PDB file of C-alpha atoms in Angstrom:
ATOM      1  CA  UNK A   1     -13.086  55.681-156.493  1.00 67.00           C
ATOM      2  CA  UNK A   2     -14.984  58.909-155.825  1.00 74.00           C
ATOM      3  CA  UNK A   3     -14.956  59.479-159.398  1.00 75.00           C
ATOM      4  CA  UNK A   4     -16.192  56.107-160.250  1.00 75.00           C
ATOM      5  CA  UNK A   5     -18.816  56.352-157.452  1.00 77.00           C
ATOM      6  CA  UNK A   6     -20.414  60.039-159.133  1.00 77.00           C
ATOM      7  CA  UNK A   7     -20.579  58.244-162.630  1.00 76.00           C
ATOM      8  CA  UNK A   8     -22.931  55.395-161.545  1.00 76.00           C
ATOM      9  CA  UNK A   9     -24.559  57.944-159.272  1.00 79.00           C
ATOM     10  CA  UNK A  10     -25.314  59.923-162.894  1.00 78.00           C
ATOM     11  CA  UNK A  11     -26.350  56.456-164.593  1.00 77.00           C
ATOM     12  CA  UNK A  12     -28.728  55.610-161.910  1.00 78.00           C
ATOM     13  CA  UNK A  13     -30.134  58.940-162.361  1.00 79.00           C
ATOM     14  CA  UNK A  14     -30.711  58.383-165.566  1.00 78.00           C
ATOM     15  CA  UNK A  15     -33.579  56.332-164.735  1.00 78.00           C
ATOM     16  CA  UNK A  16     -34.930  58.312-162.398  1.00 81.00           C
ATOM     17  CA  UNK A  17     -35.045  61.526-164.820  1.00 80.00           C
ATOM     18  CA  UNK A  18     -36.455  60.068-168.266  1.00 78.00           C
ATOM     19  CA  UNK A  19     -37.305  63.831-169.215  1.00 78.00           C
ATOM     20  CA  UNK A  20     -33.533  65.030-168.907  1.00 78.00           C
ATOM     21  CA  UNK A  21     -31.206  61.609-169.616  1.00 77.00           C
ATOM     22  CA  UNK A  22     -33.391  60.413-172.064  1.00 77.00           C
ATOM     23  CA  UNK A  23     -34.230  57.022-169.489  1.00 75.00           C
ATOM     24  CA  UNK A  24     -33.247  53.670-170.896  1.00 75.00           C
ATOM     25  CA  UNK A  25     -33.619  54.933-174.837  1.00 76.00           C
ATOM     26  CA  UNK A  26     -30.952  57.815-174.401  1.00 79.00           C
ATOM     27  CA  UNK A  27     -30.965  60.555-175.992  1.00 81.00           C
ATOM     28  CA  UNK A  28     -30.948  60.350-180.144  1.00 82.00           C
ATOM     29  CA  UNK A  29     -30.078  63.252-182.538  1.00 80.00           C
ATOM     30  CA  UNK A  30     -28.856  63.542-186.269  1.00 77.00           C
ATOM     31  CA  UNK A  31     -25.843  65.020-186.861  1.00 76.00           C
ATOM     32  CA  UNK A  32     -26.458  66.360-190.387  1.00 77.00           C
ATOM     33  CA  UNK A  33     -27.160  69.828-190.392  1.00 73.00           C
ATOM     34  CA  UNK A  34     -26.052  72.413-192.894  1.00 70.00           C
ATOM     35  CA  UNK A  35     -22.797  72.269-195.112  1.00 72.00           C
ATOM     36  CA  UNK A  36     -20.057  73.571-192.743  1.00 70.00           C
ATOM     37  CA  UNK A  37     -16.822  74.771-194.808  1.00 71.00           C
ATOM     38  CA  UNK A  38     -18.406  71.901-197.482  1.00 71.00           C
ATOM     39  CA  UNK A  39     -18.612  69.308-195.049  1.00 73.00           C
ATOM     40  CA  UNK A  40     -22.107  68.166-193.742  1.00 72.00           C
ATOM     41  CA  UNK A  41     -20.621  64.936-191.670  1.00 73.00           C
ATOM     42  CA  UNK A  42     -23.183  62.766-193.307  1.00 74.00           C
ATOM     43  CA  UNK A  43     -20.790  60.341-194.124  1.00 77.00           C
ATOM     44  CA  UNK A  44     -18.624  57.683-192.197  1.00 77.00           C
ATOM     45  CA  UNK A  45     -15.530  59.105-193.624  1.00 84.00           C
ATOM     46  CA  UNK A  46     -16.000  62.792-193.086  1.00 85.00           C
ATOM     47  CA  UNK A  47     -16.841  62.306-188.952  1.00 86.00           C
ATOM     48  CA  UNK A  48     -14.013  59.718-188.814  1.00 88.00           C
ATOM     49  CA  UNK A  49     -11.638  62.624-190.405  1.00 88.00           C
ATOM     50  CA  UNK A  50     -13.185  65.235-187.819  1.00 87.00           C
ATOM     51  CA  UNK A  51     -12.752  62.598-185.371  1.00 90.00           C
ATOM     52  CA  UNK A  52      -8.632  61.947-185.865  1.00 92.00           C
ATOM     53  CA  UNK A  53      -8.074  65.820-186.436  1.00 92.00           C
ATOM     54  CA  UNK A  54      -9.452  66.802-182.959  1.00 92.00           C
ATOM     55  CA  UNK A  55      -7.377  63.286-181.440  1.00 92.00           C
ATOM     56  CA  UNK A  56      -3.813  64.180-183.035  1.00 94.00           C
ATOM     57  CA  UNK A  57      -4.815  67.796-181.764  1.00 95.00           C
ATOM     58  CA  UNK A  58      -5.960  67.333-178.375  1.00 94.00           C
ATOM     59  CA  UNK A  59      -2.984  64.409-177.990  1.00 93.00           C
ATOM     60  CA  UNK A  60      -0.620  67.248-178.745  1.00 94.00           C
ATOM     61  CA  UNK A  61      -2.530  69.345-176.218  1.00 94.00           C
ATOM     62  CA  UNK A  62      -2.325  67.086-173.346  1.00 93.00           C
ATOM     63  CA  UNK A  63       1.884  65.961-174.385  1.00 93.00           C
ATOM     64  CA  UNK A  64       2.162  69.978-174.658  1.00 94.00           C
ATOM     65  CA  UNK A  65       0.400  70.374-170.945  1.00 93.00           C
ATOM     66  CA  UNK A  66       2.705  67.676-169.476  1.00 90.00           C
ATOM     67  CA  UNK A  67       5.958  69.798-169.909  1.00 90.00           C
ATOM     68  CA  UNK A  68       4.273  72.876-168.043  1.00 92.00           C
ATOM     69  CA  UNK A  69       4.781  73.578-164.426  1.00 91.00           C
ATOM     70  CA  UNK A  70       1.347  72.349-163.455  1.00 91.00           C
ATOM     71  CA  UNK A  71       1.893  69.599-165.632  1.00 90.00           C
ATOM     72  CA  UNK A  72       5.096  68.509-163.692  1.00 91.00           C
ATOM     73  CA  UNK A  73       3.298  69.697-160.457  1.00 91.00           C
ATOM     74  CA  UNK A  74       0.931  66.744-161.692  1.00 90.00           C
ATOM     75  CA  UNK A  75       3.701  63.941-162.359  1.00 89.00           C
ATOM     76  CA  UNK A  76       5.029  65.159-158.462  1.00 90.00           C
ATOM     77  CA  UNK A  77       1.822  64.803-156.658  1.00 90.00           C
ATOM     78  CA  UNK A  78       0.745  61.316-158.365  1.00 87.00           C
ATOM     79  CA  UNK A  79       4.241  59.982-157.522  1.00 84.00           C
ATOM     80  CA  UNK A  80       4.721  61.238-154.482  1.00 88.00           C
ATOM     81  CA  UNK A  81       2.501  63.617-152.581  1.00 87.00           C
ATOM     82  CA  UNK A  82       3.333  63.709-149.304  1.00 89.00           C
ATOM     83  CA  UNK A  83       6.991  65.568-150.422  1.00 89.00           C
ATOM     84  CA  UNK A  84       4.725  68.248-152.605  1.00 87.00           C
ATOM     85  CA  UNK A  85       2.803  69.046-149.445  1.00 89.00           C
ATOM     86  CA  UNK A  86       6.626  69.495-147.898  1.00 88.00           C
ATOM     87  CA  UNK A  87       7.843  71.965-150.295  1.00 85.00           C
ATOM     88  CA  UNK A  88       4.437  74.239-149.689  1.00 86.00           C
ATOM     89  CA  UNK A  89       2.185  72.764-152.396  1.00 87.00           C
ATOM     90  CA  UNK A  90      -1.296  71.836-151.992  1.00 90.00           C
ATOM     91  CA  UNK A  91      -1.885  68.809-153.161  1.00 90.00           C
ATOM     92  CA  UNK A  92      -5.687  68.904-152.838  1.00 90.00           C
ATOM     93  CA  UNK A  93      -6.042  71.577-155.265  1.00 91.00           C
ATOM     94  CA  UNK A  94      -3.320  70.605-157.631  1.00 90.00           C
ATOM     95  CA  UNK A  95      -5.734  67.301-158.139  1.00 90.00           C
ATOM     96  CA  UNK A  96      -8.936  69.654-158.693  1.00 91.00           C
ATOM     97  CA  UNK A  97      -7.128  71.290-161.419  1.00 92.00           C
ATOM     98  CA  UNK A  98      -6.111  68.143-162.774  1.00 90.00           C
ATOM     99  CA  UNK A  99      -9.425  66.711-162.481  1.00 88.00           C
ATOM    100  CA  UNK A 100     -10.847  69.989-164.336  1.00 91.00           C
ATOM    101  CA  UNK A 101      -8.538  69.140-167.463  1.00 92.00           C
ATOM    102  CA  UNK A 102      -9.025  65.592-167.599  1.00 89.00           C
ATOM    103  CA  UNK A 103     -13.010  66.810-167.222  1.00 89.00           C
ATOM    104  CA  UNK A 104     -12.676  68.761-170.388  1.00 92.00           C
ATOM    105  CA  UNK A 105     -10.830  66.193-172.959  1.00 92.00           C
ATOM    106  CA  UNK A 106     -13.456  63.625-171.389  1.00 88.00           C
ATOM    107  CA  UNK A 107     -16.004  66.003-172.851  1.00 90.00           C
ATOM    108  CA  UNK A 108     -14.323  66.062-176.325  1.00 92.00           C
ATOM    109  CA  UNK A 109     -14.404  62.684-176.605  1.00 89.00           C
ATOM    110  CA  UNK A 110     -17.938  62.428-175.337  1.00 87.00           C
ATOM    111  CA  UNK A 111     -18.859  64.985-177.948  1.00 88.00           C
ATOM    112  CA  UNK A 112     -17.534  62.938-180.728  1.00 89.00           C
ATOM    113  CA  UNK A 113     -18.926  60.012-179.411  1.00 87.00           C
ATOM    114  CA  UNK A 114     -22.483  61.509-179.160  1.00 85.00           C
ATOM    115  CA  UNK A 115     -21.236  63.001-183.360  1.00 85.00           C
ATOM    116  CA  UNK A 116     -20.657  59.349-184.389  1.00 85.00           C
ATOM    117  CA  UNK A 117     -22.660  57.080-182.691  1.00 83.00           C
ATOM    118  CA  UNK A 118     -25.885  60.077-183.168  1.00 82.00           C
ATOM    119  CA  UNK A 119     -27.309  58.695-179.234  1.00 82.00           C
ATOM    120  CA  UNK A 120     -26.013  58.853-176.053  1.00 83.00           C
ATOM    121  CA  UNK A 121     -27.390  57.091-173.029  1.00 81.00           C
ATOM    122  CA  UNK A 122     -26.386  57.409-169.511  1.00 75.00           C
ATOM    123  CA  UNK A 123     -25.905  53.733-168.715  1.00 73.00           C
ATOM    124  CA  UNK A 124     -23.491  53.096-171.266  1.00 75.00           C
ATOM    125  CA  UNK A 125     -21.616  56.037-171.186  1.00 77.00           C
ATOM    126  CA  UNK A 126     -20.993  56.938-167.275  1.00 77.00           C
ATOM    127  CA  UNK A 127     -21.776  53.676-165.454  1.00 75.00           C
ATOM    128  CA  UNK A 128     -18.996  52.305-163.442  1.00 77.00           C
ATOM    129  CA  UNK A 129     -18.947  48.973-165.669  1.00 77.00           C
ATOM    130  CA  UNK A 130     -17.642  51.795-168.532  1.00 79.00           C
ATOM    131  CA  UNK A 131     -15.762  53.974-166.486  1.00 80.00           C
ATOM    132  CA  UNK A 132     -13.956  50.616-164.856  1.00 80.00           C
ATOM    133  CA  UNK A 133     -13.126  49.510-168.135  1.00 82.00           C
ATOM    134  CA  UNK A 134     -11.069  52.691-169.055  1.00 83.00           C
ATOM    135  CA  UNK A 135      -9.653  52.385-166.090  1.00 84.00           C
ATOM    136  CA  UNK A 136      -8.809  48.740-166.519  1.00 87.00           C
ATOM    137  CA  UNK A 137      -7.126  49.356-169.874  1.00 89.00           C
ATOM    138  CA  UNK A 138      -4.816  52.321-168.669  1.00 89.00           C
ATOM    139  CA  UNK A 139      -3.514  50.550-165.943  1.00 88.00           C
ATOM    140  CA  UNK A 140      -2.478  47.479-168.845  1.00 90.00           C
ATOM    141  CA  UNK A 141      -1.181  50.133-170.650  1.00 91.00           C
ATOM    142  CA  UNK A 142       0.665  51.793-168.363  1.00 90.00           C
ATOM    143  CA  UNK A 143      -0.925  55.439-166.110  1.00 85.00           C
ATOM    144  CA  UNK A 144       2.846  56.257-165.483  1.00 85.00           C
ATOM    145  CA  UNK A 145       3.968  57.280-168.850  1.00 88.00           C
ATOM    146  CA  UNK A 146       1.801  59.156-171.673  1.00 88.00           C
ATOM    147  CA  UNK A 147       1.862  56.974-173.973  1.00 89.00           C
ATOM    148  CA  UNK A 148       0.797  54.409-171.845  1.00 89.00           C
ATOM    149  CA  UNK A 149      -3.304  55.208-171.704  1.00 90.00           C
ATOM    150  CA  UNK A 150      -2.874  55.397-175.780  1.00 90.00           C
ATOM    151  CA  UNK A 151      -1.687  51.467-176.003  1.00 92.00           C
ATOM    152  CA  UNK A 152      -4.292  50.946-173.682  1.00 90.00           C
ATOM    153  CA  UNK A 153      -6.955  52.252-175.546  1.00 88.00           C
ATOM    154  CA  UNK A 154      -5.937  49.831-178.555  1.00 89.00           C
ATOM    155  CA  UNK A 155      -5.908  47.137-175.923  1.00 89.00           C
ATOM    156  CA  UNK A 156      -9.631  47.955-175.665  1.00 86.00           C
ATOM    157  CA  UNK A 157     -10.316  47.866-178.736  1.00 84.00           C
ATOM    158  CA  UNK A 158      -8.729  44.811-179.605  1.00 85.00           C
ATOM    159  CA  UNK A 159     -10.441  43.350-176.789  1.00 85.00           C
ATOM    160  CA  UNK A 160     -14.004  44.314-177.080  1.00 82.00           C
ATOM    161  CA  UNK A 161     -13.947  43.697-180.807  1.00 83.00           C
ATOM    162  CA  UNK A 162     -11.697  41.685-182.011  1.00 84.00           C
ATOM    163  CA  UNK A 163     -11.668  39.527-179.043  1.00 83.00           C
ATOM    164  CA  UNK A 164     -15.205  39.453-178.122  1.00 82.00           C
ATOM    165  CA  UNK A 165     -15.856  38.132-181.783  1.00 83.00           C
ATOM    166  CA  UNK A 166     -13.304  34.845-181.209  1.00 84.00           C
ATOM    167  CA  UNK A 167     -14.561  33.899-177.862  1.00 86.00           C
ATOM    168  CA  UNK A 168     -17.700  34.066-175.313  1.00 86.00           C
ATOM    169  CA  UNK A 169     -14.666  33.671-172.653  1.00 88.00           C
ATOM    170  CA  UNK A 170     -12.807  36.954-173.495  1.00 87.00           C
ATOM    171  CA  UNK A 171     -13.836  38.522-170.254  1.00 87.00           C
ATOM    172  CA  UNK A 172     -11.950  35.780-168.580  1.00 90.00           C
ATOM    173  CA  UNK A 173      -9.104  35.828-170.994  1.00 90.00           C
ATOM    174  CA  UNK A 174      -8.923  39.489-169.738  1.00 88.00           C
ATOM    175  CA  UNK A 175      -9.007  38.912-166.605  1.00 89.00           C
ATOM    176  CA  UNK A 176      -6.403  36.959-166.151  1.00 91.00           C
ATOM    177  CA  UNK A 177      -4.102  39.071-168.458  1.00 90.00           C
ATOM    178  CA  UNK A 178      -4.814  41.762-165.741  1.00 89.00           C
ATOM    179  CA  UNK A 179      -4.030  39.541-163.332  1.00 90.00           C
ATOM    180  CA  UNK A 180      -0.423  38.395-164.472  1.00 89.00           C
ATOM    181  CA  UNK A 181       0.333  42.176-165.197  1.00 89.00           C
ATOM    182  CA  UNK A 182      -0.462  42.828-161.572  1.00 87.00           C
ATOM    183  CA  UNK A 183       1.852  40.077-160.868  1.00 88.00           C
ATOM    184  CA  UNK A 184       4.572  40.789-162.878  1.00 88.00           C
ATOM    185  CA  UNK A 185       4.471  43.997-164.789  1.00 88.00           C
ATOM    186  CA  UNK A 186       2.266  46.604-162.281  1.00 88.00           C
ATOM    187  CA  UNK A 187       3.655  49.538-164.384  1.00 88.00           C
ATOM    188  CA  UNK A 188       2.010  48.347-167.784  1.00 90.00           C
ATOM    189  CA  UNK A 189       3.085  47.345-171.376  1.00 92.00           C
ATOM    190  CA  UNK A 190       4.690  50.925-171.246  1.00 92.00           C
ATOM    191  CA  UNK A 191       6.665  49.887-168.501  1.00 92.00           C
ATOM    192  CA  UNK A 192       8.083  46.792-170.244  1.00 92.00           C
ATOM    193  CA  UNK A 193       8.787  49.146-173.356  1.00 93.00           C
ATOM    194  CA  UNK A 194      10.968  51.856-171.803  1.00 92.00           C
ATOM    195  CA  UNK A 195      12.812  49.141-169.592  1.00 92.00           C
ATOM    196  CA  UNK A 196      13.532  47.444-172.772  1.00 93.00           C
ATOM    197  CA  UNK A 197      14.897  50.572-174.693  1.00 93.00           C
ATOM    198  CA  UNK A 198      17.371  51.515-171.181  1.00 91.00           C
ATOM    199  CA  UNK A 199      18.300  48.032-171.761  1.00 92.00           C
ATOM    200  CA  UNK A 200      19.434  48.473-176.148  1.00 92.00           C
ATOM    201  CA  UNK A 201      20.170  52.050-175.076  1.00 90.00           C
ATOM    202  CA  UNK A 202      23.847  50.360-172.990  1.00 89.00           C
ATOM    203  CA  UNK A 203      23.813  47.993-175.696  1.00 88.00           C
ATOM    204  CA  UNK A 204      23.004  45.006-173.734  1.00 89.00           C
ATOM    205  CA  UNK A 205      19.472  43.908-175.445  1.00 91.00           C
ATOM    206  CA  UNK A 206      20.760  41.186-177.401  1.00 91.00           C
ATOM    207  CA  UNK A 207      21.131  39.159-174.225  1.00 91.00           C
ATOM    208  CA  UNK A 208      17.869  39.539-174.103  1.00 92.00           C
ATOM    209  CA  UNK A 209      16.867  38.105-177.101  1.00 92.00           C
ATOM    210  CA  UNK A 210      16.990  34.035-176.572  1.00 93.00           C
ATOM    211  CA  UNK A 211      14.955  34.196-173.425  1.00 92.00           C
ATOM    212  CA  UNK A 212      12.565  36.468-174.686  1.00 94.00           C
ATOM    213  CA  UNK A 213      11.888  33.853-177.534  1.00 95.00           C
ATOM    214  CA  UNK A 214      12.247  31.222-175.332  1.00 94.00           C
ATOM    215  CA  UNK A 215       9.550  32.945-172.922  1.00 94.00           C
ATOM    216  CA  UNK A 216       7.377  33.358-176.262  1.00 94.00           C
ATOM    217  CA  UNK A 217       7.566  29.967-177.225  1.00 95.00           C
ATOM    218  CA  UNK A 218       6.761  28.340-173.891  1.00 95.00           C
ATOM    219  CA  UNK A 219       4.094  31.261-173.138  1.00 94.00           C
ATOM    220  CA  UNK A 220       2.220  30.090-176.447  1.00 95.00           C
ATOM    221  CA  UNK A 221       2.414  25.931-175.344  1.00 95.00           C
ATOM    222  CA  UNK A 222       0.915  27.312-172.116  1.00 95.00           C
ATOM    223  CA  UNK A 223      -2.294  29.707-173.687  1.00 94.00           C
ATOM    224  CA  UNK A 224      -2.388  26.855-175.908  1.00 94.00           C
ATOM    225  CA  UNK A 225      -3.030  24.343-173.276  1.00 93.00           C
ATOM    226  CA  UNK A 226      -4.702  27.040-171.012  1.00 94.00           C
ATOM    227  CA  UNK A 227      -7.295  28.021-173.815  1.00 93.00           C
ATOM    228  CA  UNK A 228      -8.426  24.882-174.331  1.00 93.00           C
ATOM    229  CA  UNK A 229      -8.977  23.818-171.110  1.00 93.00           C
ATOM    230  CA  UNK A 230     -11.618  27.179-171.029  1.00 93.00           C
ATOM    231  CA  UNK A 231     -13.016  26.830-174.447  1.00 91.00           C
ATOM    232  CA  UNK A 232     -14.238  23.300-173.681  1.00 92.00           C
ATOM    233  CA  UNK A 233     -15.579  24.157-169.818  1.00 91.00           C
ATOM    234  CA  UNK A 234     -17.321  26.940-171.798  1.00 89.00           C
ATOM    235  CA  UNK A 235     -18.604  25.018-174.165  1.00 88.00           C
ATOM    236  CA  UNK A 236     -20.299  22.642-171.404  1.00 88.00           C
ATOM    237  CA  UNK A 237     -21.932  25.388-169.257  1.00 87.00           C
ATOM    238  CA  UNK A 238     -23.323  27.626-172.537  1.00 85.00           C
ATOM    239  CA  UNK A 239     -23.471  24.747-175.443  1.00 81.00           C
ATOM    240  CA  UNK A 240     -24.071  21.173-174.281  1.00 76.00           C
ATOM    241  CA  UNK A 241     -27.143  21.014-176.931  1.00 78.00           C
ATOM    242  CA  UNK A 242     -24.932  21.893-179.444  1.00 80.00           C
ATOM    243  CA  UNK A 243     -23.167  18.148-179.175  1.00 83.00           C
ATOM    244  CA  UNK A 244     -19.676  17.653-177.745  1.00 83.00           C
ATOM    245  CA  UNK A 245     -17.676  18.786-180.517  1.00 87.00           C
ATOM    246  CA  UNK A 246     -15.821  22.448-179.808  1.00 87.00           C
ATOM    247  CA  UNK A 247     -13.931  24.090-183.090  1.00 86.00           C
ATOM    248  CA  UNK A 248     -10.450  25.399-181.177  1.00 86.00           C
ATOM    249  CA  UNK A 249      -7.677  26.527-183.478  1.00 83.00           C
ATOM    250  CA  UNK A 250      -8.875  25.146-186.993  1.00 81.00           C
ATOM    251  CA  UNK A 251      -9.432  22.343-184.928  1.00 84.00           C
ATOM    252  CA  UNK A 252     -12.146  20.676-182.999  1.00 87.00           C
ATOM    253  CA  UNK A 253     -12.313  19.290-179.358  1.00 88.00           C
ATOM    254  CA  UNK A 254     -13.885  16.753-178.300  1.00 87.00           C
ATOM    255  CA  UNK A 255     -15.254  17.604-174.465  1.00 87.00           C
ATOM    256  CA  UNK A 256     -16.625  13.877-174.310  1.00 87.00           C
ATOM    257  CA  UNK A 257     -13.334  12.282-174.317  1.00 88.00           C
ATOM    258  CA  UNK A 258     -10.887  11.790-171.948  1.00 91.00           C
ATOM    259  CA  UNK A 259      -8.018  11.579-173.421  1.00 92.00           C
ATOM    260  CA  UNK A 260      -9.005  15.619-174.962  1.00 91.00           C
ATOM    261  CA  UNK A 261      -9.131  16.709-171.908  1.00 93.00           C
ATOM    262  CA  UNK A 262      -5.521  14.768-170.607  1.00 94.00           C
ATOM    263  CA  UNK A 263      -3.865  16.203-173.843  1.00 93.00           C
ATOM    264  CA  UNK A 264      -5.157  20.124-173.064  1.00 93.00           C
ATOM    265  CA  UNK A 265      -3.721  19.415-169.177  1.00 95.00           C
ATOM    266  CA  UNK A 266      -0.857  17.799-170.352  1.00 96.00           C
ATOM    267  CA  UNK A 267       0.083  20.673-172.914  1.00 94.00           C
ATOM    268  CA  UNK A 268      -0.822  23.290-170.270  1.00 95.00           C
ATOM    269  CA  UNK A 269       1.283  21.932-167.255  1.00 96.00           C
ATOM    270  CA  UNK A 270       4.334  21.323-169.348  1.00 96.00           C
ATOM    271  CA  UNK A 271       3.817  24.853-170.815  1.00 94.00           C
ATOM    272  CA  UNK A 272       3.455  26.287-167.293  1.00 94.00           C
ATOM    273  CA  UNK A 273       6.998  24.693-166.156  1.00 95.00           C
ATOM    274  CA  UNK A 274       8.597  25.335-169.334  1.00 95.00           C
ATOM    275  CA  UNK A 275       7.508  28.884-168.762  1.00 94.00           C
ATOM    276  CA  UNK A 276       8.151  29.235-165.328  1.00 93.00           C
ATOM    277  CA  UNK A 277      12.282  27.736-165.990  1.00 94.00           C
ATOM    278  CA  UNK A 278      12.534  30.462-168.917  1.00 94.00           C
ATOM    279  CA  UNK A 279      11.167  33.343-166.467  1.00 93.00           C
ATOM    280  CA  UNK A 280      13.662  32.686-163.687  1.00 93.00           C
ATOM    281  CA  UNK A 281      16.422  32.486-166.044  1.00 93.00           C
ATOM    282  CA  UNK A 282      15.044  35.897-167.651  1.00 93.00           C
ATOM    283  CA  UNK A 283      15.122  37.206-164.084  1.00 92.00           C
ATOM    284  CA  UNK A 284      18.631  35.976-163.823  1.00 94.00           C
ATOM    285  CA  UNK A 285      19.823  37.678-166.854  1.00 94.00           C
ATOM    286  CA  UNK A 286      18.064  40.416-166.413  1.00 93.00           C
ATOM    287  CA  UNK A 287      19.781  40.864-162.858  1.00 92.00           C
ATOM    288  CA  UNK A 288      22.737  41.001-164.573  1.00 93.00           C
ATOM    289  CA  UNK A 289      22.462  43.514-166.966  1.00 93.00           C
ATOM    290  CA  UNK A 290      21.382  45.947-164.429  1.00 92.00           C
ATOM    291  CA  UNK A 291      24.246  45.295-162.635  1.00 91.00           C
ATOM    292  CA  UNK A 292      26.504  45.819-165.846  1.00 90.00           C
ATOM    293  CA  UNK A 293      24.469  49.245-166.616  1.00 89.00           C
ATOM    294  CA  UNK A 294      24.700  51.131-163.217  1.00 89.00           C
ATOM    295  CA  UNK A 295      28.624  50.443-163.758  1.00 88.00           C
ATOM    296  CA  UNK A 296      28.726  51.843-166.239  1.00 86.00           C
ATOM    297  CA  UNK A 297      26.767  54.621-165.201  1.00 85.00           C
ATOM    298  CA  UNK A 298      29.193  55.130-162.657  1.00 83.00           C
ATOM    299  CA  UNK A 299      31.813  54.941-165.318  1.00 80.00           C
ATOM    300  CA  UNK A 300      30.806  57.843-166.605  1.00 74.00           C
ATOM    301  CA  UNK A 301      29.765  59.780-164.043  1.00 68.00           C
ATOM    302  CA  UNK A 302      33.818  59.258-162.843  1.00 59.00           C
TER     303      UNK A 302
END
């Protein structure tokens, strides 16, 4: 939060000090200088190549900083702190160090942002409206594992432009996919992955496989149902002029009639207890194999 709190104290700034943020305009430059080893980064292609090298390197970086002792140090302290302070550590400065690092692959990126884009501004680049959304998207990815901040990133950017394109409602579609991985999968879409691959690890995944179609079948009746039921209130609030019609799926709604609006409930409730059935049976299961792998873990540790 303190971090958070610094970055919209920088983009309020920003206003405040036109002659040194640049005020609402930003800051503009031009990236084309001289040739450098041939390459003058004029074109699209040649900054999106310098872009990837210095990802893949700096990814291997960070992966090649987790396996040192400060990196472990790091994994100790977010996971438990109060036991690192036990064994002599302090915890205080372990998280200045870390917040040094993250500090300087924040400024990479920044750097290539400021290369491709040619502007930066203050308010789009430190407010807490940006610095929330990275946060959003590596807790749906998952901030316990390392790969986990990586799927989030292509969360984002399947989100804010691939998403944003479909729908005026995609901040509320996002919303409530935060929500229900609050609610039932806090550690992330990483999370789900490695407790998957445990699972076909003992051999045991194909149990898994009818209720996890059966959850994907009743989980698309219910966004079905659920989408609709949003696309049409939206449609009311931001396009009444535009007549009651709503295209939805190849299709189009009609928000003046009742019986539209008894279908998209109709579809959505049954979805929701379809859904709900499938989950506690998943649960069940899932119960189950647990059970099956810590005997056999003790199996083998017999």
């Amino acid at each position: 939060m303190i971090t958070l709190g610094l970055g919209e104290l920088v983009a309020s700034m920003a206003l405040m000090f036109p002659e040194f943020f640049g005020g609402e305009g930003g800051i503009t430059t031009d990236r084309v200088y001289s040739k450098f080893f041939g390459l003058d980064f004029g074109s699209g292609l040649q900054v999106y190549y310098l872009i990837a090298v210095y990802c893949f390197v700096c990814t291997a970086a960070m992966f090649a900083f987790t396996g040192t002792p400060l990196g472990r140090m790091l994994n100790a302290v977010r996971d438990n702190p109060e036991r690192v302070e036990f064994v002599g550590y302090n915890t205080q400065r372990v998280r200045y160090f870390a917040f040094i690092i993250a500090g300087f692959f924040a400024g990479i990126g920044g750097g290539l942002t400021a290369i491709n884009f040619e502007i930066i501004t203050a308010m789009d680049s430190v407010s807490v409206v940006r610095s929330g959304g990275y946060l959003l998207f590596t807790f749906l990815g998952g901030a316990t594992f390392f790969f986990g901040p990586i799927i989030g990133a292509v969360l984002l950017v399947l989100a804010s432009v691939l998403l944003s394109e479909l729908t005026k409602a995609w901040l509320l579609y996002l919303g409530l996919v935060f929500l229900l991985m609050v609610m039932y999968a806090p550690g992330g879409v990483a999370s789900l992955i490695m407790m998957n691959l445990r699972v076909a690890k003992f051999g045991h995944f194909k149990r898994l496989l009818m209720p996890y179609l059966g959850i994907l079948a009743a989980g698309i009746v219910t966004v079905i149902g659920a989408a609709s039921l949003i696309e049409m209130i939206y449609h009311m609030q931001l396009n009444a002029a535009l007549g009651p019609k709503v295209p939805f799926m190849g299709a189009e709604l009609d928000t003046g009639a009742a019986a539209t609006w008894t279908v998209a409930i109709v579809v959505f409730v049954v979805g929701l207890g379809l859904l709900e059935g499938v989950r506690r049976l998943t649960a069940r299961r899932w119960g189950r194999i647990q059970e099956a792998i810590e005997e056999s873990i003790k199996k083998g540790e017999g």
